[in-house]
C-alpha positions as a LaTeX table, in Angstrom:
\begin{tabular}{lrrr}
\hline
Residue & $x$ (\AA) & $y$ (\AA) & $z$ (\AA) \\
\hline
Met1 & 5.64 & 20.30 & $-25.73$ \\
Ala2 & 8.87 & 18.41 & $-26.18$ \\
Phe3 & 11.08 & 19.07 & $-29.15$ \\
Gly4 & 12.61 & 16.13 & $-31.01$ \\
Asn5 & 11.90 & 12.45 & $-30.85$ \\
Pro6 & 12.03 & 11.14 & $-27.25$ \\
Arg7 & 12.83 & 7.62 & $-28.47$ \\
Arg8 & 15.74 & 8.68 & $-30.62$ \\
Arg9 & 18.77 & 6.52 & $-29.97$ \\
Arg10 & 22.08 & 8.22 & $-29.19$ \\
Ala11 & 25.14 & 7.47 & $-31.27$ \\
Ser12 & 27.45 & 4.89 & $-29.73$ \\
Leu13 & 30.83 & 6.12 & $-28.57$ \\
Gly14 & 32.52 & 2.84 & $-29.48$ \\
Val15 & 33.99 & 2.30 & $-26.03$ \\
Gly16 & 34.48 & $-1.41$ & $-26.66$ \\
Trp17 & 36.44 & $-0.76$ & $-29.86$ \\
Met18 & 38.55 & 1.88 & $-28.15$ \\
Leu19 & 39.35 & $-0.51$ & $-25.30$ \\
Ala20 & 40.29 & $-3.25$ & $-27.77$ \\
Ala21 & 42.52 & $-0.84$ & $-29.69$ \\
Leu22 & 44.22 & 0.27 & $-26.48$ \\
Val23 & 44.92 & $-3.31$ & $-25.39$ \\
Phe24 & 46.21 & $-4.18$ & $-28.88$ \\
Ala25 & 48.47 & $-1.11$ & $-28.96$ \\
Ala26 & 49.87 & $-1.89$ & $-25.51$ \\
Phe27 & 50.60 & $-5.50$ & $-26.48$ \\
Leu28 & 52.17 & $-4.49$ & $-29.79$ \\
Gly29 & 54.28 & $-1.80$ & $-28.13$ \\
Ala30 & 55.53 & $-4.20$ & $-25.46$ \\
Ala31 & 56.39 & $-6.85$ & $-28.06$ \\
Val32 & 58.29 & $-4.37$ & $-30.25$ \\
Gly33 & 60.09 & $-3.02$ & $-27.18$ \\
Leu34 & 61.24 & $-6.49$ & $-26.15$ \\
Val35 & 62.46 & $-7.27$ & $-29.65$ \\
Trp36 & 64.29 & $-3.94$ & $-29.79$ \\
Gln37 & 65.90 & $-4.52$ & $-26.38$ \\
Asn38 & 67.09 & $-8.04$ & $-27.20$ \\
Ser39 & 68.33 & $-7.28$ & $-30.71$ \\
Ser40 & 71.79 & $-6.11$ & $-31.61$ \\
Trp41 & 70.56 & $-3.77$ & $-34.32$ \\
Leu42 & 72.14 & $-0.35$ & $-34.41$ \\
Asp43 & 74.81 & $-1.18$ & $-31.84$ \\
Glu44 & 77.49 & 1.44 & $-32.13$ \\
Asp45 & 80.28 & $-0.41$ & $-30.35$ \\
Pro46 & 80.86 & $-4.10$ & $-31.04$ \\
Glu47 & 81.50 & $-6.20$ & $-27.97$ \\
His48 & 85.12 & $-7.20$ & $-27.46$ \\
Glu49 & 86.48 & $-10.05$ & $-25.40$ \\
Ile50 & 88.57 & $-8.77$ & $-22.52$ \\
Val51 & 91.51 & $-10.99$ & $-21.55$ \\
Thr52 & 92.51 & $-10.47$ & $-17.94$ \\
Ala53 & 95.22 & $-13.15$ & $-17.57$ \\
Glu54 & 97.32 & $-15.37$ & $-19.80$ \\
Thr55 & 96.44 & $-19.05$ & $-19.80$ \\
Pro56 & 99.35 & $-21.26$ & $-18.69$ \\
Gly57 & 100.74 & $-24.03$ & $-20.87$ \\
Gly58 & 99.78 & $-22.55$ & $-24.13$ \\
\hline
\end{tabular}
């Protein structure tokens, strides 16, 4: 004699939603990383122009 209902459906693990969330998080993280890399926010030292030689005739 078997216990329980043999036709009972198992709960879904939501693998598709987890995969979609992982792809979305990777895309969002890459986009934020590129914006952070190309921005000048929180730069400690401002860039200065370095003059190596005087221009003649000035």
